[in-house]
């Protein structure tokens, strides 16, 4: 009898309800407008960076190859979640199918894991460029940096497959209300009516591999970079070295700062009340999911002369082509 009830309850959940900001109808309208504008900026800004890195020969370097990958990743990440979020905000349609939730979780986790590795790879690239400039073309050859990017994507995908499959195999009984905008893995695990110890352990291992390890690579790379820069005699050389790293370092601070704010909040904040907690987590979730990908192309465009020059060149070429008689 218990086994039959268990099976019925386990198969009962064929969709989830995403609460989002259901208790704040006025905020929903504001969120819809803000997220829509940000999503358009993400699509345009990152697409311009990808096109510039492909068609401008001056940007055919490891650094801009990684930047192009990062821009493509940001488009994929936001496109896996933002459109459904916009629909739920404007139409009040908050349900998502079980398979749809699994796919959203997989894409979000895969893109996040891959971005961690890509940021670490970019830090290593800057370390080699500044600390070993003469050996840079040999160490960061085309085969090497393509392999580095491929490893980032493949490892992120494998990690996401493991985490998503372990989460979605759990029984959820009749509890299908997710207090979040998205099918975020921690929010989904809270609904499980079974032991999630294995999930917690694998998530801890994943965090060590995809958060801590790249962060250590970034930290030590920039410590060595800083040491090299301070030993430079030329003020122009120091300024140039700092300028090539500033954009990447800014993106790293925003990316990791938001993650630690989301997942390392004090337990005392959970006592604020469910409504306030829901609104706060919604704002942080939007910042992580939309603002960060929107800022990436803006930061790299504003703080990088090569990117600005490439964008201006592409725009000027487009204007010339439009003025030519057909």
Short mmCIF file of C-alpha atoms in Angstrom, two decimals:
data_model
loop_
_atom_site.label_atom_id
_atom_site.label_comp_id
_atom_site.label_asym_id
_atom_site.label_seq_id
_atom_site.Cartn_x
_atom_site.Cartn_y
_atom_site.Cartn_z
CA UNK A 1 0.00 0.00 0.00
CA UNK A 2 2.82 2.40 0.89
CA UNK A 3 4.64 1.57 -2.36
CA UNK A 4 1.51 2.26 -4.43
CA UNK A 5 0.95 5.62 -2.70
CA UNK A 6 4.62 6.50 -3.21
CA UNK A 7 4.40 5.79 -6.94
CA UNK A 8 1.18 7.79 -7.33
CA UNK A 9 2.65 10.79 -5.49
CA UNK A 10 5.93 10.55 -7.38
CA UNK A 11 4.25 10.66 -10.80
CA UNK A 12 1.66 13.24 -9.79
CA UNK A 13 3.88 16.25 -10.49
CA UNK A 14 3.98 16.79 -14.26
CA UNK A 15 4.45 20.54 -14.04
CA UNK A 16 5.71 23.21 -11.65
CA UNK A 17 4.31 26.61 -10.67
CA UNK A 18 6.86 29.48 -10.61
CA UNK A 19 5.70 32.08 -8.08
CA UNK A 20 8.10 34.86 -9.13
CA UNK A 21 6.59 38.11 -7.88
CA UNK A 22 2.99 36.91 -7.80
CA UNK A 23 2.33 38.87 -4.63
CA UNK A 24 3.49 42.16 -6.17
CA UNK A 25 1.39 42.92 -9.30
CA UNK A 26 2.72 46.50 -9.66
CA UNK A 27 6.31 45.29 -9.42
CA UNK A 28 5.57 42.71 -12.13
CA UNK A 29 4.80 45.44 -14.67
CA UNK A 30 7.98 47.32 -13.78
CA UNK A 31 10.02 44.11 -13.92
CA UNK A 32 8.57 43.24 -17.33
CA UNK A 33 9.59 46.59 -18.83
CA UNK A 34 13.05 46.61 -17.23
CA UNK A 35 13.86 42.98 -18.09
CA UNK A 36 12.63 43.41 -21.68
CA UNK A 37 14.90 46.43 -22.25
CA UNK A 38 17.84 44.65 -20.63
CA UNK A 39 17.26 41.52 -22.71
CA UNK A 40 17.30 43.56 -25.93
CA UNK A 41 20.55 45.22 -24.82
CA UNK A 42 22.02 41.77 -24.09
CA UNK A 43 21.09 40.46 -27.54
CA UNK A 44 22.36 43.54 -29.39
CA UNK A 45 25.51 44.18 -27.31
CA UNK A 46 26.72 40.58 -27.24
CA UNK A 47 25.87 40.02 -30.91
CA UNK A 48 27.94 43.08 -31.86
CA UNK A 49 30.89 41.72 -29.85
CA UNK A 50 30.61 38.31 -31.53
CA UNK A 51 30.41 39.85 -35.02
CA UNK A 52 33.35 42.16 -34.28
CA UNK A 53 35.51 39.29 -32.98
CA UNK A 54 34.75 37.25 -36.12
CA UNK A 55 35.08 39.85 -38.87
CA UNK A 56 37.82 42.14 -37.51
CA UNK A 57 41.23 40.51 -38.08
CA UNK A 58 42.76 42.63 -35.26
CA UNK A 59 40.58 40.73 -32.79
CA UNK A 60 41.68 37.26 -33.91
CA UNK A 61 43.53 36.63 -30.65
CA UNK A 62 42.91 34.25 -27.72
CA UNK A 63 41.54 37.06 -25.53
CA UNK A 64 38.82 38.04 -28.00
CA UNK A 65 38.11 34.42 -28.88
CA UNK A 66 37.26 33.83 -25.21
CA UNK A 67 35.28 37.08 -25.17
CA UNK A 68 33.25 35.88 -28.16
CA UNK A 69 32.55 32.63 -26.34
CA UNK A 70 31.48 34.59 -23.25
CA UNK A 71 29.12 36.74 -25.33
CA UNK A 72 27.57 33.67 -27.01
CA UNK A 73 27.18 32.05 -23.58
CA UNK A 74 25.39 35.14 -22.20
CA UNK A 75 22.94 35.08 -25.12
CA UNK A 76 22.25 31.36 -24.58
CA UNK A 77 21.90 31.75 -20.81
CA UNK A 78 19.43 34.62 -20.93
CA UNK A 79 17.48 33.13 -23.86
CA UNK A 80 16.90 29.95 -21.83
CA UNK A 81 15.07 31.84 -19.08
CA UNK A 82 14.18 35.46 -19.89
CA UNK A 83 11.48 34.84 -22.57
CA UNK A 84 9.52 32.50 -20.26
CA UNK A 85 9.94 34.99 -17.39
CA UNK A 86 8.56 37.81 -19.56
CA UNK A 87 5.57 35.67 -20.56
CA UNK A 88 4.79 34.83 -16.94
CA UNK A 89 5.02 38.49 -15.92
CA UNK A 90 2.68 39.78 -18.61
CA UNK A 91 0.22 36.88 -19.00
CA UNK A 92 0.24 35.47 -15.46
CA UNK A 93 1.01 32.04 -16.96
CA UNK A 94 3.25 30.63 -14.25
CA UNK A 95 3.24 26.92 -14.96
CA UNK A 96 6.15 25.12 -16.59
CA UNK A 97 6.20 21.47 -17.63
CA UNK A 98 8.43 18.94 -15.87
CA UNK A 99 10.59 18.54 -18.99
CA UNK A 100 10.64 22.31 -19.53
CA UNK A 101 11.84 22.82 -15.96
CA UNK A 102 14.55 20.18 -16.44
CA UNK A 103 15.73 21.85 -19.67
CA UNK A 104 15.78 25.30 -18.05
CA UNK A 105 17.75 23.94 -15.11
CA UNK A 106 20.20 22.16 -17.41
CA UNK A 107 20.86 25.22 -19.59
CA UNK A 108 21.20 27.58 -16.63
CA UNK A 109 23.58 25.29 -14.76
CA UNK A 110 25.60 24.48 -17.89
CA UNK A 111 26.02 28.14 -18.85
CA UNK A 112 26.96 29.15 -15.29
CA UNK A 113 29.54 26.36 -14.95
CA UNK A 114 31.02 27.12 -18.37
CA UNK A 115 31.28 30.83 -17.59
CA UNK A 116 33.26 30.10 -14.42
CA UNK A 117 35.80 28.10 -16.41
CA UNK A 118 35.93 30.67 -19.23
CA UNK A 119 36.68 33.48 -16.77
CA UNK A 120 39.50 31.37 -15.33
CA UNK A 121 40.86 30.68 -18.83
CA UNK A 122 40.75 34.40 -19.63
CA UNK A 123 42.71 35.20 -16.46
CA UNK A 124 45.37 32.64 -17.44
CA UNK A 125 45.52 34.19 -20.92
CA UNK A 126 46.18 37.64 -19.41
CA UNK A 127 48.84 36.16 -17.12
CA UNK A 128 50.74 34.64 -20.05
CA UNK A 129 50.35 37.80 -22.17
CA UNK A 130 51.77 40.11 -19.48
CA UNK A 131 54.19 37.86 -17.57
CA UNK A 132 55.52 35.83 -20.53
CA UNK A 133 54.95 38.04 -23.60
CA UNK A 134 57.74 36.48 -25.68
CA UNK A 135 56.36 32.96 -25.22
CA UNK A 136 52.72 34.05 -25.54
CA UNK A 137 52.26 32.99 -29.22
CA UNK A 138 53.69 29.55 -28.42
CA UNK A 139 51.84 28.91 -25.15
CA UNK A 140 48.50 30.34 -26.34
CA UNK A 141 48.51 28.90 -29.86
CA UNK A 142 45.24 28.51 -31.78
CA UNK A 143 45.04 24.80 -30.97
CA UNK A 144 45.57 25.49 -27.26
CA UNK A 145 42.97 28.24 -26.81
CA UNK A 146 40.34 26.38 -28.86
CA UNK A 147 41.00 23.32 -26.69
CA UNK A 148 40.69 25.44 -23.53
CA UNK A 149 37.32 26.81 -24.64
CA UNK A 150 36.13 23.33 -25.67
CA UNK A 151 37.06 21.92 -22.26
CA UNK A 152 35.09 24.75 -20.60
CA UNK A 153 31.94 24.02 -22.60
CA UNK A 154 32.23 20.23 -22.31
CA UNK A 155 32.91 20.20 -18.56
CA UNK A 156 30.07 22.68 -17.95
CA UNK A 157 27.68 20.49 -19.95
CA UNK A 158 28.71 17.28 -18.16
CA UNK A 159 28.42 18.94 -14.76
CA UNK A 160 24.95 20.19 -15.61
CA UNK A 161 23.81 16.77 -16.88
CA UNK A 162 24.88 15.18 -13.58
CA UNK A 163 23.26 17.84 -11.37
CA UNK A 164 20.03 18.06 -13.38
CA UNK A 165 19.53 14.30 -13.64
CA UNK A 166 20.12 13.85 -9.89
CA UNK A 167 17.65 16.64 -9.08
CA UNK A 168 14.87 15.63 -11.46
CA UNK A 169 14.91 11.95 -10.48
CA UNK A 170 13.74 12.90 -6.97
CA UNK A 171 10.11 12.36 -5.95
CA UNK A 172 8.25 15.67 -5.49
CA UNK A 173 4.94 14.23 -4.27
CA UNK A 174 2.24 16.91 -4.59
CA UNK A 175 4.46 19.87 -3.84
CA UNK A 176 5.10 21.68 -7.15
CA UNK A 177 5.20 25.38 -6.20
CA UNK A 178 8.67 26.90 -6.77
CA UNK A 179 9.26 30.17 -4.92
CA UNK A 180 11.46 31.58 -7.69
CA UNK A 181 11.40 33.08 -11.18
CA UNK A 182 13.12 30.04 -12.67
CA UNK A 183 13.67 26.33 -12.14
CA UNK A 184 16.75 27.08 -10.06
CA UNK A 185 18.28 23.91 -8.65
CA UNK A 186 18.24 24.88 -4.95
CA UNK A 187 14.63 26.05 -5.19
CA UNK A 188 13.62 22.75 -6.82
CA UNK A 189 15.51 20.62 -4.28
CA UNK A 190 13.49 22.24 -1.48
CA UNK A 191 10.36 20.60 -2.94
CA UNK A 192 11.71 17.03 -2.87
CA UNK A 193 10.07 14.64 -0.42
CA UNK A 194 13.12 12.38 -0.21
CA UNK A 195 16.68 12.44 1.07
CA UNK A 196 18.76 14.96 -0.91
CA UNK A 197 22.12 14.21 0.75
CA UNK A 198 23.60 12.94 -2.53
CA UNK A 199 22.51 16.15 -4.26
CA UNK A 200 24.09 18.31 -1.57
CA UNK A 201 27.38 16.38 -1.77
CA UNK A 202 27.56 16.57 -5.58
CA UNK A 203 26.69 20.27 -5.49
CA UNK A 204 29.51 20.86 -2.97
CA UNK A 205 31.97 19.01 -5.23
CA UNK A 206 30.67 20.98 -8.22
CA UNK A 207 31.13 24.28 -6.38
CA UNK A 208 34.71 23.35 -5.51
CA UNK A 209 35.50 22.48 -9.12
CA UNK A 210 33.60 25.23 -10.93
CA UNK A 211 33.62 28.12 -8.45
CA UNK A 212 36.61 27.78 -6.14
CA UNK A 213 39.14 26.34 -8.62
CA UNK A 214 38.64 29.03 -11.33
CA UNK A 215 38.61 31.69 -8.60
CA UNK A 216 42.01 30.45 -7.36
CA UNK A 217 43.35 30.54 -10.93
CA UNK A 218 42.06 34.11 -11.30
CA UNK A 219 43.49 35.18 -7.93
CA UNK A 220 46.99 33.79 -8.46
CA UNK A 221 47.06 34.96 -12.08
CA UNK A 222 46.34 38.54 -11.03
CA UNK A 223 48.78 38.38 -8.14
CA UNK A 224 51.54 37.45 -10.62
CA UNK A 225 50.27 40.06 -13.09
CA UNK A 226 50.33 42.76 -10.40
CA UNK A 227 53.85 41.76 -9.40
CA UNK A 228 55.02 41.98 -13.02
CA UNK A 229 53.31 45.34 -13.61
CA UNK A 230 54.85 46.91 -10.51
CA UNK A 231 58.30 45.91 -11.75
CA UNK A 232 57.80 47.69 -15.08
CA UNK A 233 59.89 50.84 -15.54
CA UNK A 234 57.63 52.43 -18.15
CA UNK A 235 54.51 54.22 -16.91
CA UNK A 236 52.96 53.73 -20.37
CA UNK A 237 53.63 49.99 -20.15
CA UNK A 238 52.02 49.78 -16.71
CA UNK A 239 48.96 51.69 -17.89
CA UNK A 240 48.58 49.47 -20.97
CA UNK A 241 48.90 46.31 -18.88
CA UNK A 242 46.32 47.55 -16.37
CA UNK A 243 43.89 48.55 -19.14
CA UNK A 244 44.01 45.08 -20.75
CA UNK A 245 43.06 43.47 -17.43
CA UNK A 246 40.59 45.98 -16.00
CA UNK A 247 37.58 44.88 -18.07
CA UNK A 248 38.03 41.20 -17.27
CA UNK A 249 38.62 41.91 -13.58
CA UNK A 250 35.45 44.04 -13.42
CA UNK A 251 33.38 41.24 -14.97
CA UNK A 252 34.88 38.70 -12.53
CA UNK A 253 34.04 40.88 -9.52
CA UNK A 254 30.43 41.36 -10.67
CA UNK A 255 29.97 37.68 -11.55
CA UNK A 256 31.44 36.17 -8.39
CA UNK A 257 30.14 38.95 -6.16
CA UNK A 258 26.57 38.25 -7.24
CA UNK A 259 26.96 34.46 -6.83
CA UNK A 260 28.33 34.77 -3.29
CA UNK A 261 25.61 37.27 -2.39
CA UNK A 262 22.96 34.82 -3.63
CA UNK A 263 24.26 31.63 -2.05
CA UNK A 264 26.22 32.81 0.99
CA UNK A 265 23.58 35.00 2.64
CA UNK A 266 23.34 34.82 6.46
CA UNK A 267 20.66 32.51 7.84
CA UNK A 268 19.24 35.40 9.86
CA UNK A 269 17.95 36.99 6.67
CA UNK A 270 15.53 34.08 6.25
CA UNK A 271 13.69 35.38 9.33
CA UNK A 272 12.65 38.58 7.55
CA UNK A 273 9.38 37.08 6.40
CA UNK A 274 8.43 35.13 3.32
CA UNK A 275 7.14 38.09 1.27
CA UNK A 276 10.20 40.29 1.82
CA UNK A 277 12.50 37.34 1.21
CA UNK A 278 10.68 36.51 -2.03
CA UNK A 279 10.99 40.08 -3.32
CA UNK A 280 14.66 40.32 -2.36
CA UNK A 281 15.55 37.00 -3.99
CA UNK A 282 13.67 38.10 -7.10
CA UNK A 283 15.77 41.25 -7.37
CA UNK A 284 19.04 39.35 -6.84
CA UNK A 285 17.97 36.69 -9.33
CA UNK A 286 17.27 39.38 -11.93
CA UNK A 287 20.64 41.01 -11.27
CA UNK A 288 22.49 37.72 -11.71
CA UNK A 289 20.47 36.51 -14.68
CA UNK A 290 20.04 39.72 -16.67
CA UNK A 291 22.19 42.60 -15.43
CA UNK A 292 25.50 40.71 -15.47
CA UNK A 293 25.17 39.51 -19.10
CA UNK A 294 24.07 43.03 -20.08
CA UNK A 295 27.10 44.66 -18.41
CA UNK A 296 29.68 42.33 -20.00
CA UNK A 297 29.62 43.85 -23.53
CA UNK A 298 29.26 47.38 -22.11
CA UNK A 299 32.31 46.94 -19.86
CA UNK A 300 34.44 45.45 -22.61
CA UNK A 301 33.34 48.10 -25.12
CA UNK A 302 33.96 51.05 -22.82
CA UNK A 303 37.25 49.85 -21.36
CA UNK A 304 38.86 48.33 -24.45
CA UNK A 305 40.21 50.43 -27.32
CA UNK A 306 40.46 47.45 -29.70
CA UNK A 307 36.78 46.56 -29.28
CA UNK A 308 35.68 50.19 -29.66
CA UNK A 309 37.78 50.56 -32.80
CA UNK A 310 36.40 47.31 -34.25
CA UNK A 311 32.78 48.31 -33.58
CA UNK A 312 33.31 51.77 -35.11
CA UNK A 313 34.95 50.18 -38.16
CA UNK A 314 32.08 47.73 -38.65
CA UNK A 315 29.49 50.49 -38.28
CA UNK A 316 31.36 52.71 -40.75
CA UNK A 317 31.57 49.85 -43.25
CA UNK A 318 27.83 49.28 -42.91
CA UNK A 319 27.16 52.99 -43.54
CA UNK A 320 29.40 52.96 -46.63
CA UNK A 321 27.62 49.91 -48.03
CA UNK A 322 24.23 51.53 -47.50
CA UNK A 323 25.33 54.69 -49.34
CA UNK A 324 26.65 52.80 -52.34
CA UNK A 325 24.33 52.85 -55.36
CA UNK A 326 22.70 49.49 -56.06
#
